[in-house]
PDB file of C-alpha atoms in Angstrom:
ATOM      1  CA  UNK B   1      42.314 -58.994  58.695  1.00 73.00           C
ATOM      2  CA  UNK B   2      40.126 -59.439  61.776  1.00 86.00           C
ATOM      3  CA  UNK B   3      36.396 -58.899  61.387  1.00 94.00           C
ATOM      4  CA  UNK B   4      33.424 -58.020  63.565  1.00 98.00           C
ATOM      5  CA  UNK B   5      29.688 -58.145  62.881  1.00 98.00           C
ATOM      6  CA  UNK B   6      28.004 -55.055  64.335  1.00 98.00           C
ATOM      7  CA  UNK B   7      24.222 -55.369  64.736  1.00 98.00           C
ATOM      8  CA  UNK B   8      22.794 -51.974  65.683  1.00 97.00           C
ATOM      9  CA  UNK B   9      20.623 -49.077  64.608  1.00 96.00           C
ATOM     10  CA  UNK B  10      21.833 -46.811  61.809  1.00 96.00           C
ATOM     11  CA  UNK B  11      21.296 -43.146  61.014  1.00 96.00           C
ATOM     12  CA  UNK B  12      21.924 -41.618  57.604  1.00 97.00           C
ATOM     13  CA  UNK B  13      22.938 -38.251  59.065  1.00 97.00           C
ATOM     14  CA  UNK B  14      25.060 -38.022  62.182  1.00 96.00           C
ATOM     15  CA  UNK B  15      26.568 -40.573  64.519  1.00 96.00           C
ATOM     16  CA  UNK B  16      24.518 -43.041  66.531  1.00 95.00           C
ATOM     17  CA  UNK B  17      24.390 -46.832  66.554  1.00 96.00           C
ATOM     18  CA  UNK B  18      26.387 -48.265  63.652  1.00 97.00           C
ATOM     19  CA  UNK B  19      26.945 -44.726  62.398  1.00 97.00           C
ATOM     20  CA  UNK B  20      28.885 -44.107  65.613  1.00 97.00           C
ATOM     21  CA  UNK B  21      30.557 -47.519  65.773  1.00 98.00           C
ATOM     22  CA  UNK B  22      31.594 -48.646  62.300  1.00 98.00           C
ATOM     23  CA  UNK B  23      34.135 -45.994  61.277  1.00 98.00           C
ATOM     24  CA  UNK B  24      35.993 -45.974  64.628  1.00 98.00           C
ATOM     25  CA  UNK B  25      36.430 -49.759  64.479  1.00 98.00           C
ATOM     26  CA  UNK B  26      37.586 -49.505  60.861  1.00 98.00           C
ATOM     27  CA  UNK B  27      40.003 -46.741  61.850  1.00 97.00           C
ATOM     28  CA  UNK B  28      41.539 -49.165  64.339  1.00 97.00           C
ATOM     29  CA  UNK B  29      42.107 -51.696  61.576  1.00 96.00           C
ATOM     30  CA  UNK B  30      39.119 -54.023  61.730  1.00 97.00           C
ATOM     31  CA  UNK B  31      36.897 -55.248  58.923  1.00 97.00           C
ATOM     32  CA  UNK B  32      33.426 -54.276  60.115  1.00 98.00           C
ATOM     33  CA  UNK B  33      30.343 -56.024  58.755  1.00 98.00           C
ATOM     34  CA  UNK B  34      27.377 -53.819  59.777  1.00 98.00           C
ATOM     35  CA  UNK B  35      23.835 -55.140  60.018  1.00 98.00           C
ATOM     36  CA  UNK B  36      21.218 -52.470  60.718  1.00 97.00           C
ATOM     37  CA  UNK B  37      18.233 -53.109  62.988  1.00 96.00           C
ATOM     38  CA  UNK B  38      16.654 -49.813  61.947  1.00 94.00           C
ATOM     39  CA  UNK B  39      17.565 -47.103  59.458  1.00 95.00           C
ATOM     40  CA  UNK B  40      16.531 -43.573  60.338  1.00 95.00           C
ATOM     41  CA  UNK B  41      17.290 -40.252  58.675  1.00 96.00           C
ATOM     42  CA  UNK B  42      18.808 -38.971  61.942  1.00 95.00           C
ATOM     43  CA  UNK B  43      18.766 -39.871  65.620  1.00 92.00           C
ATOM     44  CA  UNK B  44      15.540 -39.509  67.550  1.00 89.00           C
ATOM     45  CA  UNK B  45      16.533 -36.565  69.761  1.00 89.00           C
ATOM     46  CA  UNK B  46      15.941 -34.017  67.002  1.00 92.00           C
ATOM     47  CA  UNK B  47      12.815 -31.985  67.779  1.00 91.00           C
ATOM     48  CA  UNK B  48      11.967 -31.980  64.061  1.00 95.00           C
ATOM     49  CA  UNK B  49      11.549 -35.755  64.210  1.00 93.00           C
ATOM     50  CA  UNK B  50      12.970 -38.387  61.897  1.00 92.00           C
ATOM     51  CA  UNK B  51      12.038 -40.699  59.042  1.00 96.00           C
ATOM     52  CA  UNK B  52      12.940 -44.304  58.354  1.00 95.00           C
ATOM     53  CA  UNK B  53      11.998 -47.834  59.210  1.00 93.00           C
ATOM     54  CA  UNK B  54      12.574 -50.803  61.492  1.00 92.00           C
ATOM     55  CA  UNK B  55      13.888 -53.859  59.658  1.00 94.00           C
ATOM     56  CA  UNK B  56      12.418 -57.332  59.962  1.00 95.00           C
ATOM     57  CA  UNK B  57      14.207 -59.626  62.401  1.00 96.00           C
ATOM     58  CA  UNK B  58      14.668 -62.227  59.662  1.00 95.00           C
ATOM     59  CA  UNK B  59      17.058 -59.891  57.881  1.00 95.00           C
ATOM     60  CA  UNK B  60      19.673 -60.400  60.593  1.00 96.00           C
ATOM     61  CA  UNK B  61      19.582 -64.164  60.186  1.00 93.00           C
ATOM     62  CA  UNK B  62      19.539 -64.031  56.381  1.00 95.00           C
ATOM     63  CA  UNK B  63      22.518 -61.697  56.174  1.00 97.00           C
ATOM     64  CA  UNK B  64      24.620 -63.743  58.590  1.00 97.00           C
ATOM     65  CA  UNK B  65      23.619 -66.935  56.779  1.00 95.00           C
ATOM     66  CA  UNK B  66      24.759 -65.307  53.547  1.00 96.00           C
ATOM     67  CA  UNK B  67      28.198 -64.652  55.037  1.00 96.00           C
ATOM     68  CA  UNK B  68      28.223 -68.263  56.233  1.00 96.00           C
ATOM     69  CA  UNK B  69      27.422 -69.436  52.700  1.00 96.00           C
ATOM     70  CA  UNK B  70      30.601 -67.825  51.331  1.00 96.00           C
ATOM     71  CA  UNK B  71      32.681 -69.401  54.132  1.00 95.00           C
ATOM     72  CA  UNK B  72      33.694 -66.139  55.803  1.00 95.00           C
ATOM     73  CA  UNK B  73      32.271 -66.500  59.306  1.00 96.00           C
ATOM     74  CA  UNK B  74      35.501 -68.114  60.501  1.00 94.00           C
ATOM     75  CA  UNK B  75      37.122 -64.696  59.903  1.00 95.00           C
ATOM     76  CA  UNK B  76      34.697 -63.084  62.341  1.00 97.00           C
ATOM     77  CA  UNK B  77      36.285 -62.435  65.724  1.00 97.00           C
ATOM     78  CA  UNK B  78      33.223 -60.992  67.452  1.00 98.00           C
ATOM     79  CA  UNK B  79      29.568 -60.041  67.286  1.00 98.00           C
ATOM     80  CA  UNK B  80      28.628 -56.675  68.780  1.00 98.00           C
ATOM     81  CA  UNK B  81      24.935 -55.965  69.310  1.00 98.00           C
ATOM     82  CA  UNK B  82      23.401 -52.631  70.240  1.00 96.00           C
ATOM     83  CA  UNK B  83      19.899 -51.203  69.816  1.00 94.00           C
ATOM     84  CA  UNK B  84      17.306 -53.876  69.020  1.00 94.00           C
ATOM     85  CA  UNK B  85      13.798 -52.850  68.065  1.00 88.00           C
ATOM     86  CA  UNK B  86      11.866 -56.058  68.722  1.00 91.00           C
ATOM     87  CA  UNK B  87      11.917 -59.273  70.706  1.00 92.00           C
ATOM     88  CA  UNK B  88      12.261 -61.139  67.413  1.00 95.00           C
ATOM     89  CA  UNK B  89      15.482 -59.237  66.692  1.00 96.00           C
ATOM     90  CA  UNK B  90      16.863 -60.488  70.020  1.00 96.00           C
ATOM     91  CA  UNK B  91      16.284 -64.077  68.893  1.00 96.00           C
ATOM     92  CA  UNK B  92      17.898 -63.332  65.523  1.00 97.00           C
ATOM     93  CA  UNK B  93      20.974 -61.906  67.266  1.00 97.00           C
ATOM     94  CA  UNK B  94      21.239 -65.051  69.345  1.00 96.00           C
ATOM     95  CA  UNK B  95      20.998 -67.172  66.179  1.00 96.00           C
ATOM     96  CA  UNK B  96      23.731 -65.047  64.589  1.00 96.00           C
ATOM     97  CA  UNK B  97      26.000 -65.488  67.599  1.00 97.00           C
ATOM     98  CA  UNK B  98      25.486 -69.249  67.466  1.00 96.00           C
ATOM     99  CA  UNK B  99      26.412 -69.360  63.769  1.00 96.00           C
ATOM    100  CA  UNK B 100      29.546 -67.265  64.332  1.00 97.00           C
ATOM    101  CA  UNK B 101      30.694 -69.296  67.331  1.00 97.00           C
ATOM    102  CA  UNK B 102      30.121 -72.514  65.421  1.00 96.00           C
ATOM    103  CA  UNK B 103      32.490 -71.224  62.721  1.00 96.00           C
ATOM    104  CA  UNK B 104      34.950 -69.645  65.185  1.00 97.00           C
ATOM    105  CA  UNK B 105      34.633 -70.944  68.759  1.00 97.00           C
ATOM    106  CA  UNK B 106      36.988 -68.201  69.964  1.00 96.00           C
ATOM    107  CA  UNK B 107      34.705 -65.407  68.748  1.00 97.00           C
ATOM    108  CA  UNK B 108      33.310 -63.036  71.380  1.00 98.00           C
ATOM    109  CA  UNK B 109      29.756 -61.872  71.815  1.00 98.00           C
ATOM    110  CA  UNK B 110      29.691 -58.316  73.154  1.00 98.00           C
ATOM    111  CA  UNK B 111      26.230 -57.106  74.151  1.00 98.00           C
ATOM    112  CA  UNK B 112      25.432 -53.422  74.572  1.00 97.00           C
ATOM    113  CA  UNK B 113      21.967 -53.839  76.148  1.00 95.00           C
ATOM    114  CA  UNK B 114      20.416 -50.590  74.943  1.00 93.00           C
ATOM    115  CA  UNK B 115      17.418 -49.820  77.148  1.00 89.00           C
ATOM    116  CA  UNK B 116      17.817 -46.162  77.963  1.00 71.00           C
ATOM    117  CA  UNK B 117      19.406 -43.909  80.543  1.00 62.00           C
ATOM    118  CA  UNK B 118      18.355 -42.256  83.825  1.00 53.00           C
ATOM    119  CA  UNK B 119      17.137 -39.115  82.061  1.00 62.00           C
ATOM    120  CA  UNK B 120      15.169 -40.788  79.264  1.00 57.00           C
ATOM    121  CA  UNK B 121      13.974 -43.908  81.078  1.00 48.00           C
ATOM    122  CA  UNK B 122      13.333 -47.161  79.244  1.00 54.00           C
ATOM    123  CA  UNK B 123      13.286 -46.670  75.480  1.00 69.00           C
ATOM    124  CA  UNK B 124      12.611 -50.255  74.405  1.00 78.00           C
ATOM    125  CA  UNK B 125       9.447 -52.316  74.608  1.00 80.00           C
ATOM    126  CA  UNK B 126       9.054 -54.536  77.710  1.00 84.00           C
ATOM    127  CA  UNK B 127       9.348 -57.709  75.629  1.00 89.00           C
ATOM    128  CA  UNK B 128      12.730 -56.563  74.278  1.00 90.00           C
ATOM    129  CA  UNK B 129      13.844 -55.875  77.843  1.00 88.00           C
ATOM    130  CA  UNK B 130      12.824 -59.403  78.849  1.00 91.00           C
ATOM    131  CA  UNK B 131      14.502 -61.076  75.890  1.00 93.00           C
ATOM    132  CA  UNK B 132      17.757 -59.226  76.550  1.00 93.00           C
ATOM    133  CA  UNK B 133      17.802 -60.596  80.092  1.00 93.00           C
ATOM    134  CA  UNK B 134      16.577 -64.092  79.282  1.00 94.00           C
ATOM    135  CA  UNK B 135      18.222 -64.758  75.905  1.00 95.00           C
ATOM    136  CA  UNK B 136      21.167 -62.457  75.327  1.00 96.00           C
ATOM    137  CA  UNK B 137      22.649 -61.889  78.789  1.00 96.00           C
ATOM    138  CA  UNK B 138      23.492 -65.570  79.460  1.00 96.00           C
ATOM    139  CA  UNK B 139      25.197 -65.926  76.061  1.00 97.00           C
ATOM    140  CA  UNK B 140      27.261 -62.729  76.193  1.00 98.00           C
ATOM    141  CA  UNK B 141      30.979 -62.805  76.898  1.00 98.00           C
ATOM    142  CA  UNK B 142      30.976 -59.071  77.593  1.00 98.00           C
ATOM    143  CA  UNK B 143      28.121 -56.785  78.694  1.00 98.00           C
ATOM    144  CA  UNK B 144      28.398 -53.000  78.229  1.00 98.00           C
ATOM    145  CA  UNK B 145      25.501 -51.290  80.078  1.00 96.00           C
ATOM    146  CA  UNK B 146      25.103 -47.810  81.463  1.00 95.00           C
ATOM    147  CA  UNK B 147      24.028 -47.451  85.109  1.00 94.00           C
ATOM    148  CA  UNK B 148      20.314 -47.601  84.296  1.00 93.00           C
ATOM    149  CA  UNK B 149      20.790 -50.748  82.216  1.00 94.00           C
ATOM    150  CA  UNK B 150      23.056 -52.301  84.844  1.00 95.00           C
ATOM    151  CA  UNK B 151      20.314 -51.809  87.410  1.00 94.00           C
ATOM    152  CA  UNK B 152      17.711 -53.326  85.109  1.00 92.00           C
ATOM    153  CA  UNK B 153      19.852 -56.361  84.267  1.00 94.00           C
ATOM    154  CA  UNK B 154      20.777 -57.020  87.892  1.00 95.00           C
ATOM    155  CA  UNK B 155      17.314 -56.262  89.255  1.00 93.00           C
ATOM    156  CA  UNK B 156      18.569 -53.952  91.987  1.00 94.00           C
ATOM    157  CA  UNK B 157      19.051 -50.261  92.752  1.00 94.00           C
ATOM    158  CA  UNK B 158      22.544 -48.798  92.374  1.00 96.00           C
ATOM    159  CA  UNK B 159      23.556 -45.748  94.383  1.00 95.00           C
ATOM    160  CA  UNK B 160      27.244 -46.365  95.118  1.00 96.00           C
ATOM    161  CA  UNK B 161      30.419 -47.820  93.686  1.00 96.00           C
ATOM    162  CA  UNK B 162      30.119 -50.889  95.906  1.00 96.00           C
ATOM    163  CA  UNK B 163      26.571 -51.537  94.717  1.00 97.00           C
ATOM    164  CA  UNK B 164      27.668 -51.158  91.100  1.00 97.00           C
ATOM    165  CA  UNK B 165      30.434 -53.727  91.514  1.00 97.00           C
ATOM    166  CA  UNK B 166      28.032 -56.096  93.273  1.00 96.00           C
ATOM    167  CA  UNK B 167      25.484 -55.674  90.475  1.00 97.00           C
ATOM    168  CA  UNK B 168      28.139 -56.376  87.858  1.00 97.00           C
ATOM    169  CA  UNK B 169      29.208 -59.543  89.667  1.00 97.00           C
ATOM    170  CA  UNK B 170      25.567 -60.643  89.897  1.00 96.00           C
ATOM    171  CA  UNK B 171      25.310 -60.241  86.123  1.00 97.00           C
ATOM    172  CA  UNK B 172      28.552 -62.171  85.588  1.00 97.00           C
ATOM    173  CA  UNK B 173      27.149 -65.056  87.605  1.00 96.00           C
ATOM    174  CA  UNK B 174      24.593 -65.467  84.784  1.00 95.00           C
ATOM    175  CA  UNK B 175      27.231 -65.939  82.080  1.00 95.00           C
ATOM    176  CA  UNK B 176      29.358 -62.946  80.998  1.00 97.00           C
ATOM    177  CA  UNK B 177      33.085 -62.830  81.751  1.00 97.00           C
ATOM    178  CA  UNK B 178      33.215 -59.075  82.237  1.00 98.00           C
ATOM    179  CA  UNK B 179      31.062 -55.988  82.550  1.00 98.00           C
ATOM    180  CA  UNK B 180      31.976 -52.492  81.390  1.00 98.00           C
ATOM    181  CA  UNK B 181      29.668 -49.841  82.838  1.00 98.00           C
ATOM    182  CA  UNK B 182      29.953 -47.076  80.286  1.00 96.00           C
ATOM    183  CA  UNK B 183      28.537 -44.375  82.587  1.00 95.00           C
ATOM    184  CA  UNK B 184      28.210 -44.655  86.364  1.00 95.00           C
ATOM    185  CA  UNK B 185      26.433 -41.382  87.048  1.00 92.00           C
ATOM    186  CA  UNK B 186      25.744 -41.880  90.774  1.00 93.00           C
ATOM    187  CA  UNK B 187      29.342 -41.152  91.781  1.00 93.00           C
ATOM    188  CA  UNK B 188      29.701 -37.529  90.715  1.00 90.00           C
ATOM    189  CA  UNK B 189      27.952 -34.749  88.838  1.00 87.00           C
ATOM    190  CA  UNK B 190      31.288 -33.184  87.914  1.00 91.00           C
ATOM    191  CA  UNK B 191      33.175 -36.244  86.719  1.00 94.00           C
ATOM    192  CA  UNK B 192      32.289 -38.866  84.134  1.00 96.00           C
ATOM    193  CA  UNK B 193      32.851 -42.307  85.662  1.00 97.00           C
ATOM    194  CA  UNK B 194      33.273 -45.681  83.967  1.00 98.00           C
ATOM    195  CA  UNK B 195      33.643 -49.062  85.659  1.00 98.00           C
ATOM    196  CA  UNK B 196      35.208 -52.320  84.471  1.00 98.00           C
ATOM    197  CA  UNK B 197      34.569 -55.522  86.402  1.00 98.00           C
ATOM    198  CA  UNK B 198      36.375 -58.744  85.482  1.00 96.00           C
ATOM    199  CA  UNK B 199      36.535 -62.112  87.192  1.00 91.00           C
ATOM    200  CA  UNK B 200      39.046 -61.002  89.814  1.00 91.00           C
ATOM    201  CA  UNK B 201      39.282 -57.224  89.656  1.00 95.00           C
ATOM    202  CA  UNK B 202      37.332 -54.009  89.314  1.00 97.00           C
ATOM    203  CA  UNK B 203      38.616 -50.723  87.904  1.00 98.00           C
ATOM    204  CA  UNK B 204      37.253 -47.190  87.995  1.00 98.00           C
ATOM    205  CA  UNK B 205      38.274 -44.453  85.597  1.00 98.00           C
ATOM    206  CA  UNK B 206      37.100 -40.842  85.758  1.00 97.00           C
ATOM    207  CA  UNK B 207      37.567 -37.660  83.759  1.00 96.00           C
ATOM    208  CA  UNK B 208      36.043 -34.177  83.831  1.00 95.00           C
ATOM    209  CA  UNK B 209      32.427 -33.871  82.742  1.00 93.00           C
ATOM    210  CA  UNK B 210      32.204 -31.680  79.647  1.00 94.00           C
ATOM    211  CA  UNK B 211      29.328 -29.228  79.342  1.00 91.00           C
ATOM    212  CA  UNK B 212      27.166 -29.201  76.218  1.00 93.00           C
ATOM    213  CA  UNK B 213      24.024 -27.232  75.463  1.00 90.00           C
ATOM    214  CA  UNK B 214      22.675 -30.487  74.029  1.00 91.00           C
ATOM    215  CA  UNK B 215      24.347 -33.711  75.073  1.00 91.00           C
ATOM    216  CA  UNK B 216      25.777 -35.620  72.080  1.00 94.00           C
ATOM    217  CA  UNK B 217      24.032 -38.867  71.155  1.00 94.00           C
ATOM    218  CA  UNK B 218      25.929 -42.082  70.351  1.00 94.00           C
ATOM    219  CA  UNK B 219      28.586 -41.809  73.055  1.00 96.00           C
ATOM    220  CA  UNK B 220      27.707 -45.198  74.521  1.00 95.00           C
ATOM    221  CA  UNK B 221      27.806 -46.781  71.053  1.00 97.00           C
ATOM    222  CA  UNK B 222      31.281 -45.331  70.551  1.00 98.00           C
ATOM    223  CA  UNK B 223      32.503 -46.660  73.910  1.00 98.00           C
ATOM    224  CA  UNK B 224      31.242 -50.165  73.129  1.00 98.00           C
ATOM    225  CA  UNK B 225      32.812 -50.107  69.667  1.00 98.00           C
ATOM    226  CA  UNK B 226      36.244 -48.961  70.802  1.00 98.00           C
ATOM    227  CA  UNK B 227      36.327 -51.392  73.725  1.00 98.00           C
ATOM    228  CA  UNK B 228      35.289 -54.252  71.437  1.00 98.00           C
ATOM    229  CA  UNK B 229      37.891 -53.344  68.837  1.00 98.00           C
ATOM    230  CA  UNK B 230      40.696 -53.235  71.369  1.00 98.00           C
ATOM    231  CA  UNK B 231      39.740 -56.645  72.762  1.00 98.00           C
ATOM    232  CA  UNK B 232      39.720 -58.132  69.257  1.00 97.00           C
ATOM    233  CA  UNK B 233      43.137 -56.601  68.584  1.00 97.00           C
ATOM    234  CA  UNK B 234      44.530 -58.518  71.551  1.00 96.00           C
ATOM    235  CA  UNK B 235      44.637 -55.824  74.208  1.00 97.00           C
ATOM    236  CA  UNK B 236      43.976 -56.760  77.821  1.00 97.00           C
ATOM    237  CA  UNK B 237      40.585 -55.706  79.222  1.00 97.00           C
ATOM    238  CA  UNK B 238      42.304 -52.983  81.266  1.00 98.00           C
ATOM    239  CA  UNK B 239      44.167 -51.609  78.245  1.00 98.00           C
ATOM    240  CA  UNK B 240      40.987 -51.729  76.149  1.00 98.00           C
ATOM    241  CA  UNK B 241      39.089 -49.959  78.944  1.00 98.00           C
ATOM    242  CA  UNK B 242      41.583 -47.110  79.237  1.00 98.00           C
ATOM    243  CA  UNK B 243      41.868 -46.720  75.458  1.00 98.00           C
ATOM    244  CA  UNK B 244      38.095 -46.543  74.968  1.00 98.00           C
ATOM    245  CA  UNK B 245      37.714 -44.036  77.792  1.00 98.00           C
ATOM    246  CA  UNK B 246      40.490 -41.751  76.593  1.00 98.00           C
ATOM    247  CA  UNK B 247      39.604 -41.879  72.893  1.00 98.00           C
ATOM    248  CA  UNK B 248      35.958 -41.054  73.611  1.00 98.00           C
ATOM    249  CA  UNK B 249      36.981 -38.124  75.810  1.00 98.00           C
ATOM    250  CA  UNK B 250      39.125 -36.788  72.960  1.00 98.00           C
ATOM    251  CA  UNK B 251      36.207 -37.110  70.531  1.00 98.00           C
ATOM    252  CA  UNK B 252      33.973 -35.233  72.962  1.00 98.00           C
ATOM    253  CA  UNK B 253      36.571 -32.499  73.411  1.00 97.00           C
ATOM    254  CA  UNK B 254      36.787 -32.071  69.643  1.00 97.00           C
ATOM    255  CA  UNK B 255      32.994 -32.011  69.427  1.00 97.00           C
ATOM    256  CA  UNK B 256      32.865 -29.306  72.081  1.00 97.00           C
ATOM    257  CA  UNK B 257      35.664 -27.289  70.437  1.00 96.00           C
ATOM    258  CA  UNK B 258      33.797 -27.299  67.136  1.00 96.00           C
ATOM    259  CA  UNK B 259      30.552 -26.333  68.888  1.00 94.00           C
ATOM    260  CA  UNK B 260      28.774 -29.347  67.420  1.00 95.00           C
ATOM    261  CA  UNK B 261      26.001 -31.646  68.652  1.00 93.00           C
ATOM    262  CA  UNK B 262      26.841 -34.684  66.535  1.00 96.00           C
ATOM    263  CA  UNK B 263      29.971 -36.551  67.595  1.00 97.00           C
ATOM    264  CA  UNK B 264      33.019 -35.439  65.603  1.00 97.00           C
ATOM    265  CA  UNK B 265      34.530 -38.878  65.038  1.00 97.00           C
ATOM    266  CA  UNK B 266      35.921 -37.930  61.631  1.00 97.00           C
ATOM    267  CA  UNK B 267      37.611 -34.766  62.878  1.00 97.00           C
ATOM    268  CA  UNK B 268      39.043 -36.682  65.857  1.00 97.00           C
ATOM    269  CA  UNK B 269      39.964 -39.830  63.955  1.00 97.00           C
ATOM    270  CA  UNK B 270      43.644 -39.688  64.893  1.00 97.00           C
ATOM    271  CA  UNK B 271      42.671 -39.689  68.570  1.00 97.00           C
ATOM    272  CA  UNK B 272      40.561 -42.809  67.996  1.00 97.00           C
ATOM    273  CA  UNK B 273      43.782 -44.687  67.277  1.00 97.00           C
ATOM    274  CA  UNK B 274      46.190 -42.816  69.554  1.00 97.00           C
ATOM    275  CA  UNK B 275      44.343 -40.827  72.229  1.00 98.00           C
ATOM    276  CA  UNK B 276      45.900 -37.630  73.498  1.00 97.00           C
ATOM    277  CA  UNK B 277      44.269 -38.101  76.900  1.00 97.00           C
ATOM    278  CA  UNK B 278      46.031 -40.498  79.245  1.00 96.00           C
ATOM    279  CA  UNK B 279      43.701 -41.053  82.184  1.00 98.00           C
ATOM    280  CA  UNK B 280      44.539 -44.218  84.139  1.00 98.00           C
ATOM    281  CA  UNK B 281      42.100 -46.615  85.724  1.00 98.00           C
ATOM    282  CA  UNK B 282      42.220 -47.171  89.475  1.00 97.00           C
ATOM    283  CA  UNK B 283      42.049 -50.683  90.905  1.00 97.00           C
ATOM    284  CA  UNK B 284      39.193 -50.636  93.402  1.00 92.00           C
ATOM    285  CA  UNK B 285      38.853 -54.282  94.353  1.00 63.00           C
ATOM    286  CA  UNK B 286      40.778 -57.521  94.024  1.00 48.00           C
ATOM    287  CA  UNK B 287      38.714 -60.465  95.103  1.00 46.00           C
TER     288      UNK B 287
END
């Protein structure tokens, strides 16, 4: 069975970070080996606060080295990284990727460069921001930013579809083979837009924007997880893109129907594997 190491935050209650990513990837048939960068009682948007701790960066290296010691890293098809709480954790992720790729040269490194979003601003320390750009970006095979993170990685403002594609290509020139923009908010207030840019093509997919009293947390983590899983399972980038988009929309619809704030990935688990929604991506450039 194909495996993936997922290095992200974790919440005990609810769905964010690994708590949003692990079950959906398992539901698609992958062995998921989660490594937590932090463990909190709940995600940080609760007004009541949260409890928990940030883990030492060395833990990432030690855990991956332990898997190496039992000769299982060659079963790992990918490393997915999400929220990182320190610059030292960035270095540990890079070390983990190097160990995995040494054991399985075909393994992918998929980087979800969690920095924030246009409403919340930057939510990581400046040194983490710098290490993501300097260390992780050049080594990633796939980058999965939102619009804010895309702008930060490319070092330019993004106010149009053309500028987003240009920013993605600028990022790809530094190493990655493809960029999935998990939310391109500048295009429409009424539609949710996602962008996929590969070496030769760019695709846009859009669906209606759902209204919530409080926007669910962990949506980006779910997008990254589903896209990663589909790539590992042998789907083309376009097929993985459409599947991730449609499955996440179905999860959000179920969340809205149940009048919940936390993502309803368990209730919508069938749609994770076989989405009801069938939105198609539009080819927007072919260079």
